[in-house]
PDB file of C-alpha atoms and ligand atoms in Angstrom:
ATOM      1  CA  MET A   1      -8.623   8.407  11.406  1.00  0.00           C
ATOM      2  CA  PRO A   2      -5.088   8.028  12.736  1.00  0.00           C
ATOM      3  CA  GLN A   3      -4.654   6.187  16.024  1.00  0.00           C
ATOM      4  CA  GLN A   4      -1.754   8.444  17.012  1.00  0.00           C
ATOM      5  CA  GLU A   5      -1.391  12.210  16.603  1.00  0.00           C
ATOM      6  CA  ARG A   6       1.408  13.484  14.354  1.00  0.00           C
ATOM      7  CA  THR A   7       4.231  15.180  16.247  1.00  0.00           C
ATOM      8  CA  LYS A   8       6.889  15.552  13.538  1.00  0.00           C
ATOM      9  CA  PRO A   9       6.794  17.952  10.574  1.00  0.00           C
ATOM     10  CA  ILE A  10       5.928  16.586   7.154  1.00  0.00           C
ATOM     11  CA  TYR A  11       9.066  15.748   5.192  1.00  0.00           C
ATOM     12  CA  THR A  12       9.141  15.596   1.384  1.00  0.00           C
ATOM     13  CA  PRO A  13      11.655  13.185  -0.174  1.00  0.00           C
ATOM     14  CA  GLY A  14      14.074  15.042  -2.443  1.00  0.00           C
ATOM     15  CA  THR A  15      13.359  12.669  -5.303  1.00  0.00           C
ATOM     16  CA  GLY A  16       9.978  14.271  -6.043  1.00  0.00           C
ATOM     17  CA  PRO A  17       6.988  12.274  -7.240  1.00  0.00           C
ATOM     18  CA  PRO A  18       8.036   8.879  -8.574  1.00  0.00           C
ATOM     19  CA  SER A  19       7.939   7.844 -12.155  1.00  0.00           C
ATOM     20  CA  VAL A  20       7.530   4.092 -12.241  1.00  0.00           C
ATOM     21  CA  PRO A  21       5.485   1.871 -14.527  1.00  0.00           C
ATOM     22  CA  ARG A  22       2.323   0.488 -12.995  1.00  0.00           C
ATOM     23  CA  PRO A  23       2.287  -3.217 -12.247  1.00  0.00           C
ATOM     24  CA  ASP A  24       1.215  -5.194 -15.306  1.00  0.00           C
ATOM     25  CA  HIS A  25      -2.483  -5.549 -16.185  1.00  0.00           C
ATOM     26  CA  ALA A  26      -1.787  -9.254 -16.752  1.00  0.00           C
ATOM     27  CA  VAL A  27      -1.745  -9.609 -12.958  1.00  0.00           C
ATOM     28  CA  LEU A  28      -5.412  -8.623 -12.802  1.00  0.00           C
ATOM     29  CA  GLU A  29      -6.243 -10.939 -15.685  1.00  0.00           C
ATOM     30  CA  ALA A  30      -4.563 -13.819 -13.869  1.00  0.00           C
ATOM     31  CA  ILE A  31      -5.933 -13.391 -10.344  1.00  0.00           C
ATOM     32  CA  GLY A  32      -9.073 -11.322 -10.929  1.00  0.00           C
ATOM     33  CA  GLN A  33     -10.568  -8.641  -8.726  1.00  0.00           C
ATOM     34  CA  GLU A  34     -11.242 -11.226  -5.983  1.00  0.00           C
ATOM     35  CA  GLY A  35      -7.588 -12.216  -6.125  1.00  0.00           C
ATOM     36  CA  VAL A  36      -6.536  -8.593  -5.513  1.00  0.00           C
ATOM     37  CA  PHE A  37      -8.897  -8.359  -2.517  1.00  0.00           C
ATOM     38  CA  ARG A  38      -7.511 -11.665  -1.179  1.00  0.00           C
ATOM     39  CA  LEU A  39      -3.943 -10.417  -1.657  1.00  0.00           C
ATOM     40  CA  LEU A  40      -4.567  -7.167   0.227  1.00  0.00           C
ATOM     41  CA  SER A  41      -6.374  -9.059   2.962  1.00  0.00           C
ATOM     42  CA  ALA A  42      -3.216 -11.164   3.371  1.00  0.00           C
ATOM     43  CA  VAL A  43      -1.049  -8.018   3.391  1.00  0.00           C
ATOM     44  CA  TYR A  44      -3.172  -6.486   6.164  1.00  0.00           C
ATOM     45  CA  GLN A  45      -3.135  -9.728   8.174  1.00  0.00           C
ATOM     46  CA  ARG A  46       0.643  -9.432   8.155  1.00  0.00           C
ATOM     47  CA  LEU A  47       0.453  -5.724   9.026  1.00  0.00           C
ATOM     48  CA  GLU A  48      -1.831  -6.698  11.903  1.00  0.00           C
ATOM     49  CA  ALA A  49       1.043  -8.700  13.405  1.00  0.00           C
ATOM     50  CA  SER A  50       3.747  -6.121  12.569  1.00  0.00           C
ATOM     51  CA  SER A  51       5.464  -3.395  14.577  1.00  0.00           C
ATOM     52  CA  ILE A  52       3.562  -0.705  12.619  1.00  0.00           C
ATOM     53  CA  ARG A  53       0.145  -2.070  13.652  1.00  0.00           C
ATOM     54  CA  PRO A  54      -0.543   0.951  15.934  1.00  0.00           C
ATOM     55  CA  MET A  55      -0.654   3.249  12.897  1.00  0.00           C
ATOM     56  CA  PHE A  56      -3.695   1.514  11.501  1.00  0.00           C
ATOM     57  CA  ALA A  57      -7.339   1.745  12.462  1.00  0.00           C
ATOM     58  CA  LYS A  58      -8.983  -1.003  14.467  1.00  0.00           C
ATOM     59  CA  ASP A  59     -10.741  -2.645  11.525  1.00  0.00           C
ATOM     60  CA  MET A  60      -7.907  -3.998   9.390  1.00  0.00           C
ATOM     61  CA  GLU A  61     -10.235  -5.935   7.098  1.00  0.00           C
ATOM     62  CA  ALA A  62     -12.043  -2.723   6.121  1.00  0.00           C
ATOM     63  CA  ALA A  63      -8.659  -1.013   5.612  1.00  0.00           C
ATOM     64  CA  SER A  64      -7.559  -3.881   3.386  1.00  0.00           C
ATOM     65  CA  ARG A  65     -10.630  -3.414   1.201  1.00  0.00           C
ATOM     66  CA  ARG A  66      -9.857   0.273   0.639  1.00  0.00           C
ATOM     67  CA  SER A  67      -6.322  -0.617  -0.389  1.00  0.00           C
ATOM     68  CA  ALA A  68      -7.567  -3.429  -2.623  1.00  0.00           C
ATOM     69  CA  ALA A  69      -9.869  -0.986  -4.414  1.00  0.00           C
ATOM     70  CA  PHE A  70      -6.795   1.145  -5.136  1.00  0.00           C
ATOM     71  CA  PHE A  71      -4.735  -1.766  -6.447  1.00  0.00           C
ATOM     72  CA  VAL A  72      -7.534  -2.982  -8.733  1.00  0.00           C
ATOM     73  CA  GLN A  73      -7.489   0.512 -10.225  1.00  0.00           C
ATOM     74  CA  VAL A  74      -3.665   0.632 -10.471  1.00  0.00           C
ATOM     75  CA  LEU A  75      -3.714  -2.709 -12.277  1.00  0.00           C
ATOM     76  CA  GLY A  76      -5.941  -1.224 -14.955  1.00  0.00           C
ATOM     77  CA  GLY A  77      -9.238  -2.567 -13.611  1.00  0.00           C
ATOM     78  CA  ALA A  78     -12.413  -0.749 -12.615  1.00  0.00           C
ATOM     79  CA  PRO A  79     -11.846   2.656 -10.951  1.00  0.00           C
ATOM     80  CA  LEU A  80     -13.088   1.303  -7.624  1.00  0.00           C
ATOM     81  CA  PHE A  81     -11.014   3.598  -5.450  1.00  0.00           C
ATOM     82  CA  THR A  82     -11.875   6.858  -7.176  1.00  0.00           C
ATOM     83  CA  GLU A  83     -15.551   5.952  -7.392  1.00  0.00           C
ATOM     84  CA  ASN A  84     -15.797   5.160  -3.699  1.00  0.00           C
ATOM     85  CA  PHE A  85     -13.222   7.384  -2.039  1.00  0.00           C
ATOM     86  CA  GLY A  86     -12.322  10.159  -4.476  1.00  0.00           C
ATOM     87  CA  PRO A  87      -9.004  11.018  -6.142  1.00  0.00           C
ATOM     88  CA  PRO A  88      -6.177   8.753  -4.899  1.00  0.00           C
ATOM     89  CA  ARG A  89      -3.644  11.503  -3.935  1.00  0.00           C
ATOM     90  CA  MET A  90      -1.860   8.802  -1.991  1.00  0.00           C
ATOM     91  CA  ARG A  91       0.929  10.874  -0.490  1.00  0.00           C
ATOM     92  CA  GLN A  92      -1.550  13.349   0.926  1.00  0.00           C
ATOM     93  CA  ARG A  93      -3.757  10.564   2.264  1.00  0.00           C
ATOM     94  CA  HIS A  94      -0.778   9.279   4.233  1.00  0.00           C
ATOM     95  CA  PHE A  95       0.044  12.639   5.840  1.00  0.00           C
ATOM     96  CA  PRO A  96      -1.845  11.806   9.076  1.00  0.00           C
ATOM     97  CA  PHE A  97       0.560   8.896   9.629  1.00  0.00           C
ATOM     98  CA  GLU A  98       4.216   9.380  10.541  1.00  0.00           C
ATOM     99  CA  ILE A  99       5.948   7.166   7.984  1.00  0.00           C
ATOM    100  CA  ASP A 100       9.718   6.953   8.384  1.00  0.00           C
ATOM    101  CA  GLY A 101      12.208   4.720   6.590  1.00  0.00           C
ATOM    102  CA  GLU A 102      11.747   1.925   9.104  1.00  0.00           C
ATOM    103  CA  SER A 103       7.927   1.956   8.796  1.00  0.00           C
ATOM    104  CA  ARG A 104       8.407   1.701   5.057  1.00  0.00           C
ATOM    105  CA  VAL A 105      10.667  -1.344   5.488  1.00  0.00           C
ATOM    106  CA  GLN A 106       8.044  -3.006   7.688  1.00  0.00           C
ATOM    107  CA  TRP A 107       5.224  -2.199   5.270  1.00  0.00           C
ATOM    108  CA  LEU A 108       7.201  -3.486   2.284  1.00  0.00           C
ATOM    109  CA  GLY A 109       8.128  -6.659   4.152  1.00  0.00           C
ATOM    110  CA  CYS A 110       4.458  -7.441   4.810  1.00  0.00           C
ATOM    111  CA  PHE A 111       3.465  -6.758   1.212  1.00  0.00           C
ATOM    112  CA  LYS A 112       6.319  -8.754  -0.327  1.00  0.00           C
ATOM    113  CA  ALA A 113       5.720 -11.737   1.958  1.00  0.00           C
ATOM    114  CA  ALA A 114       2.040 -11.769   0.951  1.00  0.00           C
ATOM    115  CA  LEU A 115       3.051 -11.510  -2.705  1.00  0.00           C
ATOM    116  CA  ALA A 116       5.467 -14.440  -2.451  1.00  0.00           C
ATOM    117  CA  ASP A 117       2.714 -16.511  -0.847  1.00  0.00           C
ATOM    118  CA  SER A 118       0.332 -15.444  -3.591  1.00  0.00           C
ATOM    119  CA  VAL A 119       2.761 -16.660  -6.278  1.00  0.00           C
ATOM    120  CA  GLU A 120       3.052 -19.977  -4.517  1.00  0.00           C
ATOM    121  CA  HIS A 121      -0.596 -20.578  -3.643  1.00  0.00           C
ATOM    122  CA  HIS A 122      -2.934 -18.178  -5.440  1.00  0.00           C
ATOM    123  CA  GLY A 123      -1.899 -18.043  -9.062  1.00  0.00           C
ATOM    124  CA  PHE A 124      -0.066 -14.703  -9.004  1.00  0.00           C
ATOM    125  CA  PRO A 125       1.973 -14.796 -12.246  1.00  0.00           C
ATOM    126  CA  ALA A 126       5.608 -15.222 -11.194  1.00  0.00           C
ATOM    127  CA  GLU A 127       6.872 -13.339 -14.240  1.00  0.00           C
ATOM    128  CA  HIS A 128       5.146 -10.174 -13.012  1.00  0.00           C
ATOM    129  CA  LEU A 129       6.396 -10.337  -9.444  1.00  0.00           C
ATOM    130  CA  ALA A 130       9.502  -8.213 -10.036  1.00  0.00           C
ATOM    131  CA  GLY A 131       7.520  -5.449 -11.754  1.00  0.00           C
ATOM    132  CA  PHE A 132       4.991  -5.345  -8.938  1.00  0.00           C
ATOM    133  CA  GLU A 133       7.740  -5.216  -6.320  1.00  0.00           C
ATOM    134  CA  THR A 134       9.533  -2.403  -8.157  1.00  0.00           C
ATOM    135  CA  PHE A 135       6.297  -0.408  -8.172  1.00  0.00           C
ATOM    136  CA  LEU A 136       5.982  -0.922  -4.403  1.00  0.00           C
ATOM    137  CA  ASP A 137       9.658  -0.097  -3.759  1.00  0.00           C
ATOM    138  CA  VAL A 138       9.530   3.171  -5.668  1.00  0.00           C
ATOM    139  CA  PHE A 139       6.047   4.269  -4.672  1.00  0.00           C
ATOM    140  CA  SER A 140       6.621   3.526  -0.992  1.00  0.00           C
ATOM    141  CA  SER A 141       9.717   5.742  -0.890  1.00  0.00           C
ATOM    142  CA  TRP A 142       7.472   8.618  -1.991  1.00  0.00           C
ATOM    143  CA  MET A 143       5.098   7.815   0.887  1.00  0.00           C
ATOM    144  CA  VAL A 144       7.809   8.479   3.496  1.00  0.00           C
ATOM    145  CA  ASN A 145       6.969  11.716   5.310  1.00  0.00           C
ATOM    146  CA  VAL A 146       9.350  11.778   8.286  1.00  0.00           C
ATOM    147  CA  ALA A 147      12.866  13.117   7.700  1.00  0.00           C
ATOM    148  CA  PRO A 148      15.716  10.599   7.957  1.00  0.00           C
ATOM    149  CA  GLU A 149      17.908  11.114  11.022  1.00  0.00           C
ATOM    150  CA  ALA A 150      20.617  13.642  10.228  1.00  0.00           C
TER     151      ALA A 150
HETATM  152  C1  HEM B 201       5.604   3.330   2.975  1.00  0.00           C
HETATM  153  C2  HEM B 201       4.921   2.615   3.849  1.00  0.00           C
HETATM  154  C3  HEM B 201       3.443   2.739   4.063  1.00  0.00           C
HETATM  155  C4  HEM B 201       2.828   2.793   5.267  1.00  0.00           C
HETATM  156  C5  HEM B 201       3.509   2.703   6.626  1.00  0.00           C
HETATM  157  C6  HEM B 201       1.404   2.943   5.028  1.00  0.00           C
HETATM  158  C7  HEM B 201       0.446   3.089   6.011  1.00  0.00           C
HETATM  159  C8  HEM B 201      -0.889   3.296   5.790  1.00  0.00           C
HETATM  160  C9  HEM B 201      -1.864   3.575   6.811  1.00  0.00           C
HETATM  161  C10 HEM B 201      -1.557   3.697   8.311  1.00  0.00           C
HETATM  162  C11 HEM B 201      -3.070   3.679   6.225  1.00  0.00           C
HETATM  163  C12 HEM B 201      -4.432   3.936   6.889  1.00  0.00           C
HETATM  164  C13 HEM B 201      -5.157   2.644   6.981  1.00  0.00           C
HETATM  165  C14 HEM B 201      -6.385   2.720   7.867  1.00  0.00           C
HETATM  166  O1  HEM B 201      -7.463   3.037   7.348  1.00  0.00           O
HETATM  167  O2  HEM B 201      -6.245   2.461   9.056  1.00  0.00           O
HETATM  168  C15 HEM B 201      -2.861   3.477   4.807  1.00  0.00           C
HETATM  169  C16 HEM B 201      -3.853   3.524   3.858  1.00  0.00           C
HETATM  170  C17 HEM B 201      -3.646   3.274   2.535  1.00  0.00           C
HETATM  171  N1  HEM B 201      -2.447   3.025   1.921  1.00  0.00           N
HETATM  172 FE1  HEM B 201      -0.662   3.019   2.791  1.00  0.00          FE
HETATM  173  N2  HEM B 201       1.176   2.952   3.677  1.00  0.00           N
HETATM  174  C18 HEM B 201       2.380   2.842   3.047  1.00  0.00           C
HETATM  175  C19 HEM B 201       2.595   2.805   1.695  1.00  0.00           C
HETATM  176  C20 HEM B 201       1.602   2.724   0.754  1.00  0.00           C
HETATM  177  C21 HEM B 201       1.825   2.575  -0.654  1.00  0.00           C
HETATM  178  C22 HEM B 201       3.197   2.517  -1.322  1.00  0.00           C
HETATM  179  C23 HEM B 201       0.592   2.503  -1.233  1.00  0.00           C
HETATM  180  C24 HEM B 201       0.226   2.344  -2.668  1.00  0.00           C
HETATM  181  C25 HEM B 201       1.045   2.109  -3.645  1.00  0.00           C
HETATM  182  C26 HEM B 201      -0.395   2.601  -0.192  1.00  0.00           C
HETATM  183  C27 HEM B 201      -1.752   2.566  -0.375  1.00  0.00           C
HETATM  184  C28 HEM B 201      -2.679   2.818   0.586  1.00  0.00           C
HETATM  185  C29 HEM B 201      -4.095   2.914   0.340  1.00  0.00           C
HETATM  186  C30 HEM B 201      -4.785   2.741  -0.997  1.00  0.00           C
HETATM  187  C31 HEM B 201      -4.716   3.216   1.547  1.00  0.00           C
HETATM  188  C32 HEM B 201      -6.199   3.438   1.811  1.00  0.00           C
HETATM  189  C33 HEM B 201      -6.471   4.919   1.745  1.00  0.00           C
HETATM  190  C34 HEM B 201      -7.858   5.267   2.226  1.00  0.00           C
HETATM  191  O3  HEM B 201      -8.440   4.550   3.015  1.00  0.00           O
HETATM  192  O4  HEM B 201      -8.343   6.334   1.807  1.00  0.00           O
HETATM  193  N3  HEM B 201       0.246   2.739   1.002  1.00  0.00           N
HETATM  194  N4  HEM B 201      -1.527   3.260   4.575  1.00  0.00           N
END
């Protein structure tokens, strides 16, 4: 449930749905399912301290587990998200939240910082960092649903 009511109309980026390769399955082989859950927990700890914190529900750890289930699935692992929460339909799932370009920058910053830390300390394969980041860059632009200022 969103913490704040939407006030702005839903905007659809002109690019249409993104076409970007999924991050490499080798990431899952290297860090395992637990590694993905640890990564998303670190992402949400950073989101907790970010300017977009008010968008998220109170229980950030629970939110991090839902996102981790999605990323395990995206990395070619077990279909944890679909089994537990239904079809991903990520853009639609984000409609309750007003995501503008700046929220996207904040979100990406949290994710990329957690990724860099994961390369350094948790065995995330450095050679797959760029591919993962490209996936996040492209996919997150499709998640934006507030029109840029004219
Ligand atoms: C563009 C910036 C983004 C923002 C500001 C954002 C924000 C949010 C918010 C507020 C939630 C709800 C969390 C809660 O339960 O409190 C959420 C859920 C989620 N987000 Fe994002 N998100 C962004 C991009 C993305 C991207 C690019 C992905 C995947 C590639 C993603 C995957 C998810 C998933 C899997 C969930 C959980 C959905 C569920 O619980 O059903 N998000 N996001």
